[in-house]
GROMACS .gro file of C-alpha atoms in nm:
model
  366
    1MET     CA    1   4.871   4.758  -7.538
    2LYS     CA    2   4.728   5.058  -7.721
    3ASN     CA    3   4.561   5.348  -7.541
    4ILE     CA    4   4.210   5.286  -7.408
    5TYR     CA    5   3.954   5.567  -7.411
    6VAL     CA    6   3.616   5.603  -7.240
    7THR     CA    7   3.435   5.524  -7.561
    8GLN     CA    8   3.515   5.447  -7.921
    9PRO     CA    9   3.272   5.474  -8.210
   10THR     CA   10   3.129   5.145  -8.330
   11LEU     CA   11   3.203   5.132  -8.702
   12PRO     CA   12   3.047   4.877  -8.937
   13PRO     CA   13   3.259   4.721  -9.211
   14LEU     CA   14   3.324   4.970  -9.487
   15ASP     CA   15   3.193   4.734  -9.752
   16GLU     CA   16   2.852   4.740  -9.581
   17PHE     CA   17   2.839   5.119  -9.604
   18MET     CA   18   2.941   5.147  -9.969
   19PRO     CA   19   2.598   5.048 -10.114
   20TYR     CA   20   2.441   5.332  -9.915
   21LEU     CA   21   2.693   5.578 -10.058
   22ALA     CA   22   2.628   5.447 -10.408
   23GLN     CA   23   2.256   5.502 -10.361
   24ILE     CA   24   2.312   5.858 -10.240
   25TRP     CA   25   2.522   5.927 -10.549
   26ALA     CA   26   2.255   5.772 -10.771
   27ASN     CA   27   1.975   5.971 -10.603
   28LYS     CA   28   2.179   6.293 -10.629
   29VAL     CA   29   2.016   6.407 -10.303
   30LEU     CA   30   2.265   6.488 -10.026
   31THR     CA   31   2.041   6.660  -9.770
   32ASN     CA   32   1.703   6.837  -9.731
   33GLY     CA   33   1.500   6.536  -9.618
   34GLY     CA   34   1.615   6.278  -9.869
   35THR     CA   35   1.527   5.910  -9.887
   36PHE     CA   36   1.760   5.788  -9.612
   37HIS     CA   37   1.659   6.077  -9.385
   38GLN     CA   38   1.295   5.974  -9.415
   39GLN     CA   39   1.377   5.605  -9.368
   40LEU     CA   40   1.582   5.671  -9.054
   41GLU     CA   41   1.311   5.884  -8.895
   42GLN     CA   42   1.060   5.603  -8.939
   43ALA     CA   43   1.304   5.330  -8.834
   44LEU     CA   44   1.390   5.517  -8.514
   45CYS     CA   45   1.022   5.574  -8.433
   46ASP     CA   46   0.965   5.202  -8.471
   47TYR     CA   47   1.269   5.097  -8.269
   48LEU     CA   48   1.229   5.350  -7.988
   49GLY     CA   49   0.852   5.319  -7.958
   50VAL     CA   50   0.774   5.686  -8.025
   51LYS     CA   51   0.518   5.843  -8.258
   52HIS     CA   52   0.710   6.134  -8.410
   53LEU     CA   53   1.079   6.214  -8.440
   54ALA     CA   54   1.267   6.491  -8.621
   55LEU     CA   55   1.631   6.432  -8.714
   56PHE     CA   56   1.893   6.703  -8.657
   57THR     CA   57   2.252   6.774  -8.746
   58ASN     CA   58   2.349   6.742  -8.378
   59GLY     CA   59   2.197   6.731  -8.031
   60THR     CA   60   2.287   7.088  -7.939
   61ILE     CA   61   2.100   7.240  -8.233
   62ALA     CA   62   1.812   7.008  -8.143
   63LEU     CA   63   1.806   7.145  -7.785
   64ILE     CA   64   1.813   7.504  -7.909
   65THR     CA   65   1.531   7.430  -8.154
   66ALA     CA   66   1.321   7.245  -7.893
   67LEU     CA   67   1.320   7.558  -7.678
   68GLN     CA   68   1.224   7.765  -7.982
   69ALA     CA   69   0.948   7.523  -8.077
   70LEU     CA   70   0.780   7.558  -7.737
   71ARG     CA   71   0.846   7.934  -7.726
   72ILE     CA   72   1.026   7.908  -7.392
   73THR     CA   73   1.133   8.237  -7.230
   74GLY     CA   74   1.229   8.371  -6.888
   75GLU     CA   75   1.380   8.109  -6.654
   76VAL     CA   76   1.425   7.735  -6.693
   77ILE     CA   77   1.508   7.501  -6.406
   78THR     CA   78   1.786   7.256  -6.492
   79THR     CA   79   2.075   7.053  -6.352
   80PRO     CA   80   2.436   7.163  -6.306
   81TYR     CA   81   2.551   6.802  -6.351
   82SER     CA   82   2.548   6.763  -6.728
   83PHE     CA   83   2.742   6.849  -7.042
   84VAL     CA   84   2.757   7.223  -7.103
   85ALA     CA   85   2.529   7.203  -7.409
   86THR     CA   86   2.232   7.162  -7.174
   87ALA     CA   87   2.272   7.510  -7.027
   88HIS     CA   88   2.428   7.663  -7.338
   89SER     CA   89   2.107   7.595  -7.529
   90LEU     CA   90   1.927   7.816  -7.278
   91LEU     CA   91   2.172   8.105  -7.314
   92TRP     CA   92   2.148   8.085  -7.694
   93ASN     CA   93   1.776   8.145  -7.654
   94GLY     CA   94   1.819   8.432  -7.408
   95ILE     CA   95   1.685   8.217  -7.121
   96LYS     CA   96   1.818   8.226  -6.765
   97PRO     CA   97   1.923   7.884  -6.629
   98VAL     CA   98   1.822   7.814  -6.269
   99PHE     CA   99   2.030   7.533  -6.124
  100VAL     CA  100   1.881   7.282  -5.881
  101ASP     CA  101   2.081   7.015  -5.698
  102ILE     CA  102   2.075   6.648  -5.796
  103ASP     CA  103   1.956   6.336  -5.620
  104PRO     CA  104   2.254   6.143  -5.471
  105ILE     CA  105   2.128   5.806  -5.600
  106SER     CA  106   1.986   5.872  -5.947
  107LEU     CA  107   2.222   6.167  -6.012
  108ASN     CA  108   1.932   6.336  -6.189
  109LEU     CA  109   1.761   6.664  -6.106
  110ASP     CA  110   1.618   6.626  -5.753
  111ALA     CA  111   1.243   6.655  -5.802
  112ALA     CA  112   1.197   6.735  -5.432
  113LYS     CA  113   1.391   7.060  -5.479
  114ILE     CA  114   1.228   7.188  -5.796
  115GLU     CA  115   0.930   7.370  -5.646
  116ALA     CA  116   1.148   7.588  -5.423
  117ALA     CA  117   1.326   7.719  -5.735
  118ILE     CA  118   1.010   7.819  -5.923
  119THR     CA  119   0.951   8.193  -5.964
  120PRO     CA  120   0.697   8.396  -6.164
  121GLN     CA  121   0.953   8.396  -6.449
  122THR     CA  122   0.983   8.016  -6.465
  123THR     CA  123   0.841   7.872  -6.787
  124ALA     CA  124   0.996   7.525  -6.811
  125ILE     CA  125   1.199   7.246  -6.655
  126MET     CA  126   1.488   7.086  -6.844
  127PRO     CA  127   1.599   6.768  -6.667
  128VAL     CA  128   1.868   6.528  -6.794
  129HIS     CA  129   1.846   6.149  -6.790
  130CYS     CA  130   2.202   6.129  -6.657
  131TYR     CA  131   2.405   5.831  -6.781
  132GLY     CA  132   2.079   5.697  -6.924
  133TYR     CA  133   1.908   5.650  -6.586
  134PRO     CA  134   1.551   5.782  -6.603
  135CYS     CA  135   1.447   6.092  -6.412
  136ASP     CA  136   1.151   6.084  -6.176
  137VAL     CA  137   0.927   6.162  -6.472
  138GLU     CA  138   0.596   6.125  -6.289
  139ARG     CA  139   0.686   6.365  -6.009
  140ILE     CA  140   0.841   6.616  -6.248
  141GLN     CA  141   0.530   6.612  -6.467
  142LYS     CA  142   0.305   6.664  -6.166
  143ILE     CA  143   0.503   6.973  -6.067
  144ALA     CA  144   0.496   7.101  -6.424
  145ASP     CA  145   0.119   7.055  -6.443
  146ASN     CA  146   0.065   7.230  -6.110
  147TYR     CA  147   0.262   7.536  -6.221
  148ASN     CA  148   0.174   7.530  -6.593
  149LEU     CA  149   0.534   7.464  -6.698
  150LYS     CA  150   0.673   7.290  -7.006
  151VAL     CA  151   0.914   6.996  -6.968
  152ILE     CA  152   1.196   6.936  -7.216
  153TYR     CA  153   1.413   6.634  -7.143
  154ASP     CA  154   1.777   6.636  -7.241
  155ALA     CA  155   1.783   6.267  -7.331
  156ALA     CA  156   2.127   6.269  -7.492
  157HIS     CA  157   2.222   5.959  -7.290
  158ALA     CA  158   1.885   5.784  -7.302
  159PHE     CA  159   1.868   5.608  -7.639
  160GLY     CA  160   1.648   5.300  -7.602
  161VAL     CA  161   1.583   5.350  -7.230
  162LYS     CA  162   1.245   5.236  -7.099
  163ASN     CA  163   1.049   5.245  -6.777
  164GLN     CA  164   0.727   5.070  -6.679
  165ASP     CA  165   0.532   5.287  -6.928
  166GLY     CA  166   0.753   5.213  -7.227
  167SER     CA  167   1.003   5.451  -7.386
  168ILE     CA  168   1.132   5.716  -7.147
  169LEU     CA  169   1.138   5.947  -7.450
  170ASN     CA  170   0.758   5.977  -7.449
  171HIS     CA  171   0.761   6.179  -7.127
  172GLY     CA  172   0.757   6.557  -7.112
  173ASP     CA  173   0.660   6.792  -7.394
  174LEU     CA  174   0.974   6.708  -7.594
  175SER     CA  175   1.278   6.482  -7.556
  176VAL     CA  176   1.610   6.556  -7.724
  177LEU     CA  177   1.857   6.287  -7.831
  178SER     CA  178   2.222   6.309  -7.932
  179PHE     CA  179   2.373   6.083  -8.197
  180HIS     CA  180   2.729   6.206  -8.147
  181ALA     CA  181   3.006   5.958  -8.229
  182THR     CA  182   3.054   5.875  -7.860
  183LYS     CA  183   2.691   5.779  -7.800
  184VAL     CA  184   2.536   5.431  -7.782
  185PHE     CA  185   2.374   5.495  -8.121
  186ASN     CA  186   2.552   5.740  -8.348
  187THR     CA  187   2.534   5.891  -8.694
  188PHE     CA  188   2.890   6.039  -8.677
  189GLU     CA  189   2.720   6.364  -8.572
  190GLY     CA  190   2.348   6.394  -8.524
  191GLY     CA  191   2.052   6.429  -8.294
  192ALA     CA  192   1.675   6.424  -8.283
  193ILE     CA  193   1.370   6.569  -8.113
  194VAL     CA  194   1.097   6.328  -8.006
  195CYS     CA  195   0.760   6.502  -8.014
  196PRO     CA  196   0.407   6.391  -7.927
  197ASP     CA  197   0.206   6.497  -8.233
  198GLU     CA  198   0.227   6.577  -8.601
  199LYS     CA  199   0.160   6.949  -8.552
  200THR     CA  200   0.460   6.988  -8.321
  201LYS     CA  201   0.683   6.788  -8.555
  202ARG     CA  202   0.576   7.009  -8.846
  203ARG     CA  203   0.677   7.323  -8.654
  204ILE     CA  204   1.010   7.164  -8.559
  205ASP     CA  205   1.074   7.062  -8.921
  206HIS     CA  206   1.013   7.422  -9.028
  207LEU     CA  207   1.246   7.557  -8.760
  208LYS     CA  208   1.533   7.324  -8.855
  209ASN     CA  209   1.511   7.436  -9.219
  210PHE     CA  210   1.535   7.816  -9.184
  211GLY     CA  211   1.160   7.842  -9.126
  212PHE     CA  212   1.071   7.740  -9.482
  213VAL     CA  213   0.730   7.586  -9.548
  214ASP     CA  214   0.770   7.593  -9.924
  215GLU     CA  215   0.987   7.768 -10.181
  216VAL     CA  216   0.840   8.113 -10.115
  217THR     CA  217   0.704   8.088  -9.760
  218VAL     CA  218   0.906   8.140  -9.441
  219VAL     CA  219   0.708   8.125  -9.117
  220ALA     CA  220   0.978   8.150  -8.848
  221ALA     CA  221   1.335   8.259  -8.787
  222GLY     CA  222   1.461   7.902  -8.822
  223ILE     CA  223   1.811   7.759  -8.827
  224ASN     CA  224   1.996   7.507  -9.044
  225GLY     CA  225   1.965   7.192  -8.837
  226LYS     CA  226   1.910   6.931  -9.108
  227MET     CA  227   2.081   6.591  -9.102
  228SER     CA  228   2.262   6.494  -9.424
  229GLU     CA  229   2.187   6.180  -9.622
  230ILE     CA  230   2.531   6.036  -9.541
  231ASN     CA  231   2.468   6.069  -9.167
  232ALA     CA  232   2.120   5.922  -9.203
  233ALA     CA  233   2.250   5.627  -9.407
  234PHE     CA  234   2.513   5.558  -9.144
  235GLY     CA  235   2.241   5.565  -8.879
  236LEU     CA  236   2.035   5.306  -9.068
  237LEU     CA  237   2.337   5.078  -9.079
  238GLN     CA  238   2.415   5.136  -8.711
  239LEU     CA  239   2.058   5.056  -8.612
  240LYS     CA  240   2.099   4.703  -8.750
  241GLY     CA  241   2.359   4.625  -8.483
  242ILE     CA  242   2.227   4.825  -8.189
  243ASP     CA  243   2.084   4.532  -7.991
  244ASP     CA  244   2.412   4.342  -8.014
  245ALA     CA  245   2.601   4.654  -7.907
  246LEU     CA  246   2.376   4.704  -7.603
  247THR     CA  247   2.423   4.340  -7.499
  248LYS     CA  248   2.801   4.375  -7.516
  249ARG     CA  249   2.787   4.696  -7.312
  250GLN     CA  250   2.581   4.520  -7.048
  251ILE     CA  251   2.840   4.242  -7.020
  252ILE     CA  252   3.115   4.500  -6.972
  253ASP     CA  253   2.915   4.684  -6.707
  254VAL     CA  254   2.850   4.360  -6.515
  255ARG     CA  255   3.220   4.271  -6.526
  256TYR     CA  256   3.317   4.611  -6.385
  257ARG     CA  257   3.066   4.580  -6.103
  258GLU     CA  258   3.183   4.230  -6.019
  259GLY     CA  259   3.553   4.312  -6.044
  260LEU     CA  260   3.534   4.626  -5.831
  261LYS     CA  261   3.255   4.540  -5.588
  262ASN     CA  262   3.473   4.479  -5.280
  263ILE     CA  263   3.698   4.784  -5.304
  264THR     CA  264   3.654   5.022  -5.014
  265GLY     CA  265   3.579   5.376  -5.125
  266ILE     CA  266   3.472   5.282  -5.478
  267ARG     CA  267   3.102   5.274  -5.561
  268PHE     CA  268   2.882   5.258  -5.870
  269ALA     CA  269   2.573   5.450  -5.974
  270ASN     CA  270   2.262   5.282  -5.842
  271SER     CA  271   2.049   5.175  -6.136
  272GLY     CA  272   1.737   5.149  -5.920
  273SER     CA  273   1.441   4.958  -6.058
  274HIS     CA  274   1.496   5.056  -6.423
  275VAL     CA  275   1.797   4.954  -6.625
  276ALA     CA  276   1.982   5.215  -6.827
  277ASN     CA  277   2.139   5.150  -7.168
  278TYR     CA  278   2.496   5.111  -7.037
  279ALA     CA  279   2.593   5.431  -7.216
  280TYR     CA  280   2.849   5.504  -6.943
  281SER     CA  281   3.019   5.319  -6.660
  282PRO     CA  282   3.085   5.578  -6.389
  283ILE     CA  283   3.255   5.495  -6.060
  284PHE     CA  284   3.275   5.730  -5.762
  285VAL     CA  285   3.602   5.752  -5.573
  286GLU     CA  286   3.570   5.876  -5.215
  287LYS     CA  287   3.927   6.004  -5.190
  288ASN     CA  288   4.217   6.071  -5.425
  289ARG     CA  289   3.996   6.067  -5.734
  290ASP     CA  290   4.237   6.280  -5.937
  291ALA     CA  291   4.533   6.064  -5.837
  292LEU     CA  292   4.352   5.754  -5.967
  293TYR     CA  293   4.256   5.943  -6.282
  294GLU     CA  294   4.624   6.025  -6.343
  295LYS     CA  295   4.733   5.668  -6.260
  296LEU     CA  296   4.497   5.531  -6.522
  297LYS     CA  297   4.625   5.786  -6.773
  298GLU     CA  298   4.988   5.684  -6.703
  299ASN     CA  299   4.888   5.335  -6.808
  300GLY     CA  300   4.725   5.445  -7.132
  301ILE     CA  301   4.370   5.439  -6.993
  302PHE     CA  302   4.193   5.767  -7.052
  303GLY     CA  303   3.891   5.779  -6.825
  304ARG     CA  304   3.681   6.091  -6.803
  305ARG     CA  305   3.569   6.299  -6.507
  306TYR     CA  306   3.225   6.331  -6.656
  307PHE     CA  307   3.089   6.577  -6.534
  308TYR     CA  308   3.365   6.790  -6.385
  309PRO     CA  309   3.366   7.082  -6.337
  310LEU     CA  310   2.996   7.148  -6.285
  311ILE     CA  311   2.828   7.365  -6.548
  312SER     CA  312   2.761   7.616  -6.272
  313ASP     CA  313   3.136   7.662  -6.220
  314PHE     CA  314   3.203   7.801  -6.568
  315PRO     CA  315   3.240   8.180  -6.607
  316MET     CA  316   2.913   8.237  -6.794
  317TYR     CA  317   2.713   8.072  -6.513
  318ARG     CA  318   2.894   8.108  -6.182
  319GLY     CA  319   2.756   8.456  -6.116
  320LEU     CA  320   2.399   8.326  -6.107
  321PRO     CA  321   2.250   8.300  -5.756
  322SER     CA  322   2.148   7.940  -5.822
  323ALA     CA  323   2.510   7.853  -5.909
  324ALA     CA  324   2.633   7.918  -5.555
  325PRO     CA  325   2.822   7.611  -5.423
  326SER     CA  326   2.605   7.611  -5.110
  327ASN     CA  327   2.302   7.555  -5.335
  328LEU     CA  328   2.449   7.245  -5.502
  329PRO     CA  329   2.628   7.031  -5.240
  330ILE     CA  330   2.533   6.691  -5.383
  331ALA     CA  331   2.624   6.780  -5.741
  332ARG     CA  332   2.957   6.920  -5.622
  333LYS     CA  333   3.041   6.607  -5.422
  334ILE     CA  334   2.954   6.376  -5.711
  335SER     CA  335   3.148   6.591  -5.958
  336GLU     CA  336   3.459   6.567  -5.740
  337GLU     CA  337   3.437   6.186  -5.717
  338VAL     CA  338   3.335   6.064  -6.063
  339ILE     CA  339   3.545   5.880  -6.320
  340CYS     CA  340   3.374   5.726  -6.621
  341LEU     CA  341   3.556   5.407  -6.715
  342PRO     CA  342   3.595   5.287  -7.074
  343ILE     CA  343   3.288   5.107  -7.209
  344TYR     CA  344   3.224   5.019  -7.572
  345PRO     CA  345   3.134   4.695  -7.751
  346GLU     CA  346   3.488   4.623  -7.875
  347LEU     CA  347   3.651   4.662  -7.530
  348SER     CA  348   3.829   4.329  -7.470
  349HIS     CA  349   3.817   4.136  -7.144
  350ASP     CA  350   4.197   4.166  -7.123
  351SER     CA  351   4.180   4.545  -7.146
  352GLN     CA  352   3.901   4.559  -6.893
  353ASP     CA  353   4.091   4.332  -6.654
  354LYS     CA  354   4.388   4.566  -6.681
  355ILE     CA  355   4.168   4.858  -6.578
  356ILE     CA  356   4.025   4.663  -6.284
  357ASP     CA  357   4.373   4.555  -6.169
  358ILE     CA  358   4.507   4.910  -6.176
  359ILE     CA  359   4.216   5.031  -5.962
  360HIS     CA  360   4.273   4.747  -5.714
  361ASP     CA  361   4.647   4.822  -5.693
  362PHE     CA  362   4.586   5.194  -5.655
  363ARG     CA  363   4.337   5.154  -5.375
  364ALA     CA  364   4.563   4.906  -5.194
  365SER     CA  365   4.837   5.171  -5.178
  366ASN     CA  366   4.613   5.473  -5.113
   0.00000   0.00000   0.00000
């Protein structure tokens, strides 16, 4: 059996992509807001249930630009339990990250601990919808309103996620998506900022194109964050199959939960009252996590300790007062227990059963 990784990009048949390439060649427009770029922005707004969306070359540039668009400075409260791009986007803008511990159930920024971290220098909160499970958006917004703070959601995992109000992406001042090849919906590389109004989208569109308004007018120190026509065309094709892909992911998630439910010392993330998009399938191993991780690897199964280490453990962050281990006990415990198991639409039942059997055998002998 070939190696099994946490995720594999879902690729449509090549013959379905060729007409898009032919059209790009015929249009002779490769980037700079071409036809497919415009079509994908509208198609994503329609599918996700959002009013305005600006496409980007990747999610990291989108995060950096979102902070620029809202003119965030000083300190921003965020989570240590995320991919490093979350905090890196702050450093790139000269902003000081302030880490707050996570909730042990949702694994998201613990809203109950945010207020204690607010200082006169705090200007924003940047939570992450971890593994696609929604943050406590109502409580976070109430805190932000009370202290006049902006809220930017790192929604890299949250494509298509909804709560009782509709799309989770409509909460906060901005939400940032990633369309990296490993994501539920991908454009090879890509990302987007969801914004509430046309004026904000216009500013973001200027910022992602060097600050240009027209051929002779530059209004901001922008960056090159534009998505190419090839990436946008691939996204349009991917969007056609997204519902089927999400259904297959759900089936895989249910099979994992059923197959591993009676193993002592193995638990799953609690989805609570709102269902995520099955972007990841993390398990939490109470002891010998790294030994299980290596056992899976020996059998050609490459899980991922996602997220380990914590962002706050890396050299550029660990000197911050908020990065002290005593400040982040829940995040540290979760980080030392997590393994994300393979989940992608083409994962076969036989491969999944092999993974489940290895975990059963390992726990029986450990």
